[in-house]
Amino acid sequence: MTLERELVDIVGRDQVLTDPGLRAPYESDWTRRWSGSARAVVRPADTGQVAAVLRSCATYGAPVVTQGGNTGLVGGSVPRCTGQVVLSTARLQRLQSGDHAVVAGAGVTIGRLQVHARAIGLAYGVDLASRDTATVGGTVATDAGGIRVVRYGRTRAQVRGLEVVLADGSLLSDLERPGGADAGPDLLGLFVGSEGAFGVVTAARLRLVPRPPPGTTVLVGCPDVDAARALVPADGVRAAELMTGDGIDLVCRTTGLRRPLRRTWPVVLLLETDQVPDLPDDADAVVDARVWELRERHTEAIATLGVVHKLDVALPLHQLATFLADLPALVAPHRAVLFGHLAVGGLHVNVVGPAAGDETVDRAVLERVAALGGSIAAEHGFGIAKSGLMHLVRSREEIDLLRRVKHALDPAGQLNPGVLVP
Ligand code: 2HG
Ligand code: ZN
């Protein structure tokens, strides 16, 4: 018996992809910075098959990289070295609702979840531009934030229960205990943000929120980031997204969308609020929900510039201006296109210019972020890109504990090697 034969017995011949052409879409990160060739891509249909796949991979000593929609930006869900099996969660599609929550399979996209919630008069609190591809499993594994984070929090705040398969195929689940957690440590909570390194998340119970009535969306040009911050009201904020005039120009050039403002501002704020916000009389602003497209098409527009170094960081709000002033020198002679989730200090620093494998600029930017008290992996995960730099933001004791937890859950280092625990 070979591993491939066992996998075929578990999931069926059509769901074990070994042909290079069929494997290719699973082997390269969205950024094209990380790729590798997989021994096989396997697509289990349910939790029992996931457990059997993991048991077989453990028997044959084949490392497993779990992949959801492959929208990751830090190399955390594609193979890096030969012999790795990609476990795709694409077919884990169950979706049942009850009591202001859903139980969703890991492969359900955020878009499908939103449509499902809307049909019953509710909404899911995490939303993001890649909603039609990004999955429940991937967003749980990275503790994704997204554009509604200011109102509803990150994915962790939505999770009411999880089903997880460990490296040895054993199953952990509290989905059958919807009544709420008992006292004691939140053990399943460990898997939120664990990036496939502790276990494979196969399903989650997620809270749904009341669907808000229509709000107001405005796009407004600002001289600097502090001026933009001053326009964000204390209450009723649904989204406060930061862009730059240069970024908007790039989006307009590459997508054909119309330029929304009279001039190119250093900073552009997209604000969605419950009530119409107070703006200065002479503000260069448009009130129109369609401006969301300018924000949501940033990632695709920036990708047209070449291989992008994605530095997903967050800063204390009072340090944003200092960081933005320092940034040009940190990335010189290259260029950074910036956008992000202003209300929570989240910034997506997209550096274009350095070769894919050159990490000099990445390091300089992330070190500066850490020195300012920020987070170097705000919502995309540490992945391959940043796991080696975790010491910038976590203490020696925390990293040591992380290693011990990893060892307890996955003693052979079978799951997503190199991620979280380098
Ligand atoms: C977003 O906020 C995503 O749209 C992607 O987190 C960020 O492309 C990026 O850098
Ligand atoms: Zn984001």
Coordinates of C-alpha atoms and ligand atoms in Angstrom, one line a residue:
M1 CA 0.0 0.0 0.0
T2 CA 1.2 3.5 -0.7
L3 CA -0.1 6.8 0.9
E4 CA -1.7 7.7 -2.5
R5 CA -3.6 4.4 -2.6
E6 CA -4.9 4.9 1.0
L7 CA -6.0 8.4 0.2
V8 CA -7.9 7.2 -2.9
D9 CA -9.6 4.5 -0.7
I10 CA -10.7 7.3 1.7
V11 CA -11.9 10.0 -0.6
G12 CA -12.2 8.4 -4.0
R13 CA -10.0 8.6 -7.0
D14 CA -11.3 12.0 -8.3
Q15 CA -10.5 13.7 -5.0
V16 CA -6.8 12.9 -4.9
L17 CA -5.1 15.2 -7.3
T18 CA -1.6 14.1 -8.3
D19 CA -1.5 15.4 -11.9
P20 CA 0.7 18.6 -12.0
G21 CA -1.9 20.5 -14.0
L22 CA -4.7 19.7 -11.5
R23 CA -2.5 20.4 -8.4
A24 CA -1.2 23.8 -9.7
P25 CA -4.1 26.0 -8.4
Y26 CA -3.4 24.7 -4.9
E27 CA 0.4 25.1 -5.0
S28 CA 0.8 28.9 -5.3
D29 CA -0.1 31.6 -2.8
W30 CA -2.3 34.4 -4.0
T31 CA 0.7 36.8 -3.9
R32 CA 2.8 34.4 -6.0
R33 CA 5.6 34.9 -3.5
W34 CA 5.2 31.4 -2.1
S35 CA 4.8 28.1 -3.9
G36 CA 5.9 24.5 -3.9
S37 CA 4.9 21.3 -5.3
A38 CA 2.6 19.0 -3.4
R39 CA 2.8 15.2 -3.2
A40 CA -0.9 15.2 -3.7
V41 CA -3.9 17.5 -3.1
V42 CA -6.7 15.6 -1.3
R43 CA -10.3 16.8 -1.0
P44 CA -12.2 15.1 1.8
A45 CA -16.0 15.3 1.8
D46 CA -16.6 15.2 5.6
T47 CA -15.0 15.2 9.0
G48 CA -14.6 11.4 9.1
Q49 CA -12.7 11.6 5.8
V50 CA -10.5 14.4 7.2
A51 CA -9.7 12.3 10.2
A52 CA -8.8 9.3 8.0
V53 CA -6.6 11.4 5.7
L54 CA -4.7 12.8 8.7
R55 CA -4.2 9.3 10.2
S56 CA -2.8 8.0 6.9
C57 CA -0.6 11.0 6.4
A58 CA 0.7 10.4 10.0
T59 CA 1.4 6.8 9.2
Y60 CA 3.4 7.6 6.1
G61 CA 5.1 10.7 7.7
A62 CA 3.7 13.1 5.1
P63 CA 3.3 16.6 6.4
V64 CA -0.1 18.2 5.8
V65 CA -0.8 21.8 4.7
T66 CA -4.5 22.7 5.1
Q67 CA -6.0 25.1 2.6
G68 CA -9.3 26.9 2.4
G69 CA -10.0 29.3 -0.5
N70 CA -6.3 29.9 -1.1
T71 CA -6.7 33.7 -0.6
G72 CA -3.9 33.7 2.0
L73 CA -1.2 36.4 1.7
V74 CA 1.6 35.0 3.9
G75 CA 2.4 31.7 2.4
G76 CA 0.7 29.8 5.2
S77 CA -1.5 27.4 3.1
V78 CA 0.6 26.3 0.2
P79 CA 3.3 23.6 0.2
R80 CA 6.9 24.7 0.7
C81 CA 8.9 21.5 0.3
T82 CA 8.4 18.3 -1.5
G83 CA 6.4 15.5 0.1
Q84 CA 3.7 17.7 1.6
V85 CA 0.0 16.8 1.1
V86 CA -2.4 19.7 0.6
L87 CA -5.7 19.0 2.5
S88 CA -8.3 21.1 0.8
T89 CA -11.4 21.9 2.8
A90 CA -13.4 22.9 -0.3
R91 CA -15.9 20.1 0.0
L92 CA -16.7 20.7 3.7
Q93 CA -19.9 22.6 2.8
R94 CA -22.5 21.9 5.5
L95 CA -24.5 24.9 6.6
Q96 CA -27.3 24.8 9.2
S97 CA -28.8 27.7 11.2
G98 CA -30.4 27.9 14.5
D99 CA -30.8 30.4 17.4
H100 CA -28.9 33.4 15.9
A101 CA -26.0 31.2 14.9
V102 CA -24.9 28.9 12.1
V103 CA -22.9 25.7 12.0
A104 CA -20.7 26.1 8.9
G105 CA -18.3 23.6 7.3
A106 CA -14.8 24.9 6.9
G107 CA -15.1 25.1 3.1
V108 CA -18.2 27.4 3.2
T109 CA -17.2 30.8 1.7
I110 CA -17.9 34.0 3.7
G111 CA -20.0 35.1 0.7
R112 CA -22.2 32.1 1.0
L113 CA -22.5 32.5 4.7
Q114 CA -23.5 36.2 4.2
V115 CA -26.2 35.2 1.7
H116 CA -27.5 32.5 4.0
A117 CA -27.6 34.9 7.0
R118 CA -29.3 37.6 4.9
A119 CA -32.1 35.2 3.8
I120 CA -33.0 34.8 7.5
G121 CA -32.8 38.6 8.2
L122 CA -29.4 38.5 9.9
A123 CA -25.7 39.1 9.0
Y124 CA -22.4 37.5 9.7
G125 CA -20.1 40.0 11.5
V126 CA -16.9 39.3 9.5
D127 CA -16.9 40.5 5.9
L128 CA -14.0 41.1 3.5
A129 CA -13.3 41.8 -0.1
S130 CA -12.3 38.2 -0.8
R131 CA -15.7 37.0 0.5
D132 CA -16.5 34.8 -2.5
T133 CA -13.4 32.8 -2.1
A134 CA -12.2 33.1 1.5
T135 CA -13.6 30.4 3.7
V136 CA -14.9 29.9 7.2
G137 CA -12.0 27.5 8.0
G138 CA -9.4 30.0 6.7
T139 CA -10.8 32.9 8.5
V140 CA -11.0 31.0 11.8
A141 CA -7.4 29.7 11.3
T142 CA -6.1 33.3 10.8
D143 CA -8.6 35.0 13.1
A144 CA -9.5 37.3 10.2
G145 CA -10.7 40.9 10.9
G146 CA -12.0 42.5 7.7
I147 CA -14.0 45.6 7.0
R148 CA -16.6 45.3 9.9
V149 CA -14.1 44.7 12.6
V150 CA -14.7 48.0 14.3
R151 CA -18.3 47.0 14.9
Y152 CA -18.3 43.2 15.4
G153 CA -14.7 42.3 16.3
R154 CA -12.5 39.7 14.6
T155 CA -13.4 36.1 13.8
R156 CA -12.7 35.0 17.4
A157 CA -15.5 37.2 18.6
Q158 CA -18.0 35.3 16.3
V159 CA -16.9 31.7 17.2
R160 CA -19.3 29.9 19.5
G161 CA -18.0 26.5 18.9
L162 CA -15.5 24.5 16.8
E163 CA -14.9 21.0 15.4
V164 CA -11.3 20.2 15.0
V165 CA -9.3 17.1 13.9
L166 CA -5.9 16.6 15.4
A167 CA -2.8 15.3 13.7
D168 CA -3.5 11.8 14.9
G169 CA -7.0 11.8 13.5
S170 CA -8.8 12.3 16.9
L171 CA -11.8 14.6 16.9
L172 CA -12.4 17.5 19.3
S173 CA -15.8 19.3 19.1
D174 CA -18.1 21.3 21.2
L175 CA -20.7 21.8 18.4
E176 CA -23.1 19.5 20.2
R177 CA -23.0 21.8 23.3
P178 CA -24.6 24.9 22.0
G179 CA -25.7 26.0 25.5
G180 CA -22.4 27.7 26.1
A181 CA -19.0 27.0 27.6
D182 CA -18.5 25.6 31.1
A183 CA -15.9 27.2 33.3
G184 CA -12.3 26.2 32.7
P185 CA -9.8 27.1 29.9
D186 CA -11.2 27.6 26.4
L187 CA -9.3 24.7 24.8
L188 CA -11.0 24.9 21.5
G189 CA -10.3 28.6 21.4
L190 CA -6.6 27.7 21.0
F191 CA -7.4 26.7 17.4
V192 CA -8.7 30.2 16.4
G193 CA -5.6 31.8 14.8
S194 CA -3.6 28.6 14.9
E195 CA -3.1 28.6 11.1
G196 CA -3.4 24.9 10.6
A197 CA -0.4 24.2 12.8
F198 CA -2.4 22.7 15.8
G199 CA -5.2 20.9 14.0
V200 CA -7.6 21.0 11.1
V201 CA -10.7 23.1 11.7
T202 CA -13.6 21.2 10.0
A203 CA -16.6 23.3 11.1
A204 CA -17.5 26.2 13.3
R205 CA -20.6 27.5 15.1
L206 CA -20.6 31.2 14.4
R207 CA -22.9 33.9 15.9
L208 CA -25.0 35.9 13.5
V209 CA -25.9 39.5 14.2
P210 CA -29.0 41.6 13.5
R211 CA -28.9 42.9 9.9
P212 CA -28.5 46.7 10.3
P213 CA -30.8 49.1 8.4
P214 CA -29.2 51.0 5.5
G215 CA -26.5 53.4 6.7
T216 CA -24.5 56.2 5.1
T217 CA -21.3 55.7 3.1
V218 CA -19.0 58.6 2.4
L219 CA -15.6 59.0 0.8
V220 CA -13.7 62.0 1.9
G221 CA -10.2 63.4 1.1
C222 CA -8.0 64.3 4.1
P223 CA -4.7 66.1 4.4
D224 CA -3.3 63.5 6.8
V225 CA -4.2 60.5 8.9
D226 CA -4.9 62.4 12.0
A227 CA -7.4 64.5 10.1
A228 CA -9.1 61.3 8.9
R229 CA -9.2 59.9 12.4
A230 CA -10.9 63.1 13.6
L231 CA -13.7 62.5 11.2
V232 CA -14.5 59.1 12.7
P233 CA -17.4 59.5 15.1
A234 CA -17.3 57.9 18.6
D235 CA -20.5 55.9 17.9
G236 CA -22.4 54.4 15.1
V237 CA -19.3 53.4 13.0
R238 CA -19.8 50.4 10.7
A239 CA -16.5 50.8 8.8
A240 CA -13.7 53.3 8.7
E241 CA -11.3 52.4 6.0
L242 CA -8.1 54.2 5.1
M243 CA -6.8 54.7 1.6
T244 CA -4.5 57.1 -0.1
G245 CA -5.0 59.3 -3.2
D246 CA -2.3 57.4 -5.0
G247 CA -3.9 54.0 -4.2
I248 CA -7.3 55.3 -5.5
D249 CA -5.6 56.6 -8.7
L250 CA -4.1 53.2 -9.2
V251 CA -7.4 51.4 -8.7
C252 CA -9.1 53.8 -11.2
R253 CA -6.3 53.3 -13.7
T254 CA -6.4 49.6 -13.6
T255 CA -10.1 49.0 -13.3
G256 CA -11.6 51.8 -15.3
L257 CA -13.6 53.1 -12.3
R258 CA -14.2 56.9 -12.2
R259 CA -12.1 59.1 -10.0
P260 CA -14.4 60.0 -7.1
L261 CA -12.9 63.2 -5.6
R262 CA -11.9 66.6 -7.0
R263 CA -8.2 66.1 -6.2
T264 CA -5.6 63.5 -5.2
W265 CA -5.5 63.6 -1.4
P266 CA -2.7 62.2 0.8
V267 CA -5.3 60.2 2.8
V268 CA -8.8 59.2 1.8
L269 CA -11.3 57.9 4.3
L270 CA -14.2 55.7 3.6
L271 CA -16.7 55.9 6.4
E272 CA -19.9 53.9 6.8
T273 CA -22.1 55.0 9.7
D274 CA -25.5 54.6 11.1
Q275 CA -26.2 58.4 11.0
V276 CA -25.0 60.9 8.4
P277 CA -21.6 62.0 9.8
D278 CA -20.5 65.6 10.4
L279 CA -18.2 66.8 7.7
P280 CA -16.7 70.3 7.1
D281 CA -18.7 72.4 4.6
D282 CA -15.8 72.5 2.2
A283 CA -15.0 68.7 2.4
D284 CA -14.0 67.0 -0.9
A285 CA -16.5 64.2 -0.4
V286 CA -19.0 61.9 -2.1
V287 CA -21.9 60.1 -0.3
D288 CA -22.5 56.9 -2.3
A289 CA -22.2 53.3 -1.2
R290 CA -20.7 52.4 -4.6
V291 CA -17.3 53.9 -3.3
W292 CA -16.8 50.5 -1.6
E293 CA -15.7 49.1 -4.9
L294 CA -12.7 51.5 -4.9
R295 CA -11.7 50.1 -1.6
E296 CA -12.4 46.5 -2.3
R297 CA -10.4 46.5 -5.6
H298 CA -7.2 47.6 -4.0
T299 CA -5.7 44.1 -3.7
E300 CA -6.3 43.3 -7.4
A301 CA -5.1 46.7 -8.6
I302 CA -1.8 46.4 -6.6
A303 CA -1.3 42.9 -7.9
T304 CA -0.9 44.4 -11.4
L305 CA 2.3 46.1 -10.3
G306 CA 4.1 42.7 -9.8
V307 CA 5.1 40.6 -6.9
V308 CA 3.9 42.4 -3.7
H309 CA 5.3 42.2 -0.2
K310 CA 2.2 42.2 1.9
L311 CA 2.9 43.6 5.4
D312 CA -0.3 43.4 7.3
V313 CA 0.3 45.4 10.5
A314 CA -1.6 47.4 13.1
L315 CA -0.5 50.3 15.1
P316 CA -1.8 52.1 18.2
L317 CA -3.9 54.9 16.7
H318 CA -1.7 57.6 18.2
Q319 CA 1.3 56.1 16.4
L320 CA -0.2 56.0 12.9
A321 CA 1.1 59.4 11.9
T322 CA 4.6 58.7 13.1
F323 CA 4.7 55.4 11.3
L324 CA 3.4 56.9 8.0
A325 CA 6.0 59.6 8.2
D326 CA 8.7 57.0 8.6
L327 CA 7.5 54.6 6.0
P328 CA 9.0 56.2 2.8
A329 CA 12.5 55.9 4.2
L330 CA 11.9 52.4 5.4
V331 CA 10.8 51.1 2.0
A332 CA 13.2 53.3 -0.1
P333 CA 14.0 53.0 -3.0
H334 CA 10.8 51.0 -3.5
R335 CA 7.2 52.1 -3.3
A336 CA 4.4 51.2 -0.9
V337 CA 0.7 51.3 -1.6
L338 CA -1.2 51.7 1.7
F339 CA -4.7 51.0 2.8
G340 CA -6.4 49.5 5.8
H341 CA -8.8 49.4 8.6
L342 CA -8.3 52.8 10.2
A343 CA -10.7 52.5 13.2
V344 CA -8.5 49.6 14.6
G345 CA -5.2 50.9 13.4
G346 CA -4.9 48.2 10.7
L347 CA -2.6 49.0 7.8
H348 CA -1.9 47.0 4.7
V349 CA 1.5 48.0 3.6
N350 CA 2.0 46.7 0.1
V351 CA 5.6 47.1 -1.0
V352 CA 6.3 46.7 -4.7
G353 CA 9.8 46.4 -6.1
P354 CA 12.0 44.1 -4.0
A355 CA 12.5 40.6 -5.4
A356 CA 10.2 37.9 -4.0
G357 CA 12.8 36.4 -1.8
D358 CA 14.4 39.7 -0.6
E359 CA 13.1 40.4 2.9
T360 CA 15.2 43.4 3.8
V361 CA 12.3 45.9 3.5
D362 CA 9.8 43.6 5.2
R363 CA 12.1 43.3 8.2
A364 CA 12.7 47.1 8.4
V365 CA 9.0 47.9 8.3
L366 CA 8.0 45.2 10.8
E367 CA 10.8 46.1 13.2
R368 CA 9.6 49.7 13.2
V369 CA 6.0 48.6 13.7
A370 CA 7.0 46.5 16.7
A371 CA 9.1 49.3 18.1
L372 CA 6.0 51.5 18.0
G373 CA 4.0 49.0 20.0
G374 CA 2.1 47.6 17.0
S375 CA 1.2 44.2 15.7
I376 CA 3.2 42.7 12.8
A377 CA 0.5 40.1 11.9
A378 CA -2.7 41.9 12.3
E379 CA -5.2 39.8 10.4
H380 CA -3.6 37.6 7.7
G381 CA -1.7 35.4 10.1
F382 CA 2.1 34.9 10.6
G383 CA 2.3 32.2 7.9
I384 CA 5.7 31.5 6.4
A385 CA 6.3 35.2 5.9
K386 CA 6.4 36.2 9.6
S387 CA 6.6 33.2 11.9
G388 CA 10.3 33.7 12.1
L389 CA 9.8 37.3 13.4
M390 CA 7.3 36.5 16.1
H391 CA 10.0 37.4 18.7
L392 CA 9.4 41.0 17.7
V393 CA 6.0 41.0 19.3
R394 CA 5.8 38.0 21.6
S395 CA 8.0 37.3 24.7
R396 CA 10.4 34.4 25.0
E397 CA 8.1 32.8 27.5
E398 CA 5.1 33.0 25.1
I399 CA 7.0 31.5 22.2
D400 CA 8.3 28.7 24.5
L401 CA 4.7 28.0 25.6
L402 CA 3.6 28.0 21.9
R403 CA 6.2 25.4 21.1
R404 CA 5.1 23.2 24.0
V405 CA 1.4 23.5 23.0
K406 CA 2.4 22.6 19.4
H407 CA 4.4 19.6 20.7
A408 CA 1.5 18.4 22.8
L409 CA -1.0 18.6 19.9
D410 CA 1.2 17.6 17.0
P411 CA 4.3 15.8 18.4
A412 CA 5.7 14.7 15.0
G413 CA 5.4 18.3 13.6
Q414 CA 3.0 17.0 10.9
L415 CA 0.7 20.0 10.5
N416 CA 1.8 23.0 8.5
P417 CA 5.5 22.8 9.3
G418 CA 7.2 26.1 9.5
V419 CA 4.1 28.1 10.3
L420 CA 3.6 29.6 13.8
V421 CA 6.4 27.5 15.3
P422 CA 9.3 27.9 12.8
Ligands
2HG1 C1 -8.3 43.6 2.8 O1 -8.4 44.4 3.8 C2 -7.5 42.4 3.0 O2 -8.8 43.9 1.8 C3 -6.4 42.3 1.9 O3 -7.0 42.2 4.2 C4 -5.2 43.2 2.2 O4 -4.3 42.9 -0.1 C5 -4.1 43.3 1.1 O5 -3.0 43.7 1.5
ZN2 ZN -7.7 43.7 5.7

